[in-house]
């Protein structure tokens, strides 16, 4: 499993556990890097993948938001 995939799993886990709610905002990119001990490139790639999976969306200048609850079979 790549580091990007590990970060994706961690973000999904945080959403499923209720730490981040539907429509809620995720921490900043820098905070996510510190939280997951990963580079900005890795976290950006994970966010991009989760956007393509229709789980997250990014509002330019505003932040990263939860679009929908991930399916339980995705982890």
Short mmCIF file of C-alpha atoms in Angstrom, two decimals:
data_model
loop_
_atom_site.label_atom_id
_atom_site.label_comp_id
_atom_site.label_asym_id
_atom_site.label_seq_id
_atom_site.Cartn_x
_atom_site.Cartn_y
_atom_site.Cartn_z
CA UNK A 1 0.00 0.00 0.00
CA UNK A 2 1.41 3.40 -0.98
CA UNK A 3 1.70 6.28 1.47
CA UNK A 4 -1.01 8.11 -0.50
CA UNK A 5 -3.36 5.15 -0.04
CA UNK A 6 -2.55 5.07 3.67
CA UNK A 7 -3.45 8.76 4.00
CA UNK A 8 -6.68 8.16 2.06
CA UNK A 9 -7.58 5.36 4.47
CA UNK A 10 -6.83 7.55 7.48
CA UNK A 11 -9.01 10.38 6.17
CA UNK A 12 -11.86 7.95 5.45
CA UNK A 13 -11.43 6.47 8.92
CA UNK A 14 -11.69 9.94 10.50
CA UNK A 15 -14.87 10.64 8.53
CA UNK A 16 -16.43 7.29 9.47
CA UNK A 17 -15.57 7.78 13.14
CA UNK A 18 -17.43 11.10 13.12
CA UNK A 19 -14.39 13.31 13.62
CA UNK A 20 -15.24 15.02 10.30
CA UNK A 21 -18.92 15.39 9.45
CA UNK A 22 -20.82 15.51 6.12
CA UNK A 23 -20.45 19.02 4.76
CA UNK A 24 -17.83 19.75 7.39
CA UNK A 25 -14.41 21.19 6.77
CA UNK A 26 -11.19 19.22 7.11
CA UNK A 27 -8.10 20.72 8.74
CA UNK A 28 -5.77 22.71 6.48
CA UNK A 29 -3.34 20.95 4.18
CA UNK A 30 -0.44 21.74 6.53
CA UNK A 31 -2.39 20.40 9.51
CA UNK A 32 -3.22 17.20 7.63
CA UNK A 33 0.48 16.78 6.75
CA UNK A 34 1.40 17.02 10.43
CA UNK A 35 -1.50 14.82 11.51
CA UNK A 36 -0.63 12.03 9.08
CA UNK A 37 3.15 12.60 9.07
CA UNK A 38 3.18 12.91 5.28
CA UNK A 39 4.42 15.38 2.68
CA UNK A 40 2.17 17.96 1.02
CA UNK A 41 2.41 16.08 -2.27
CA UNK A 42 1.22 12.85 -0.63
CA UNK A 43 -1.70 14.56 1.13
CA UNK A 44 -2.65 16.49 -2.04
CA UNK A 45 -2.69 13.24 -4.02
CA UNK A 46 -4.85 11.56 -1.37
CA UNK A 47 -7.26 14.51 -1.44
CA UNK A 48 -7.36 14.43 -5.24
CA UNK A 49 -8.14 10.69 -5.19
CA UNK A 50 -10.90 11.21 -2.62
CA UNK A 51 -12.31 14.00 -4.79
CA UNK A 52 -12.46 11.59 -7.73
CA UNK A 53 -14.17 9.07 -5.43
CA UNK A 54 -16.78 11.78 -4.70
CA UNK A 55 -15.96 11.83 -0.97
CA UNK A 56 -14.28 15.25 -0.70
CA UNK A 57 -14.52 18.55 -2.52
CA UNK A 58 -12.20 21.53 -2.43
CA UNK A 59 -13.39 25.14 -2.45
CA UNK A 60 -10.52 27.26 -3.70
CA UNK A 61 -9.50 29.69 -0.96
CA UNK A 62 -11.93 28.16 1.53
CA UNK A 63 -10.81 24.62 2.30
CA UNK A 64 -11.42 20.91 1.95
CA UNK A 65 -14.90 19.62 2.73
CA UNK A 66 -16.62 16.26 3.18
CA UNK A 67 -19.02 15.62 0.33
CA UNK A 68 -20.48 12.30 1.43
CA UNK A 69 -20.02 9.47 3.88
CA UNK A 70 -17.73 6.78 2.42
CA UNK A 71 -19.19 3.33 1.88
CA UNK A 72 -18.15 0.81 4.54
CA UNK A 73 -16.67 -1.51 1.93
CA UNK A 74 -14.08 1.10 0.80
CA UNK A 75 -11.71 0.49 3.70
#
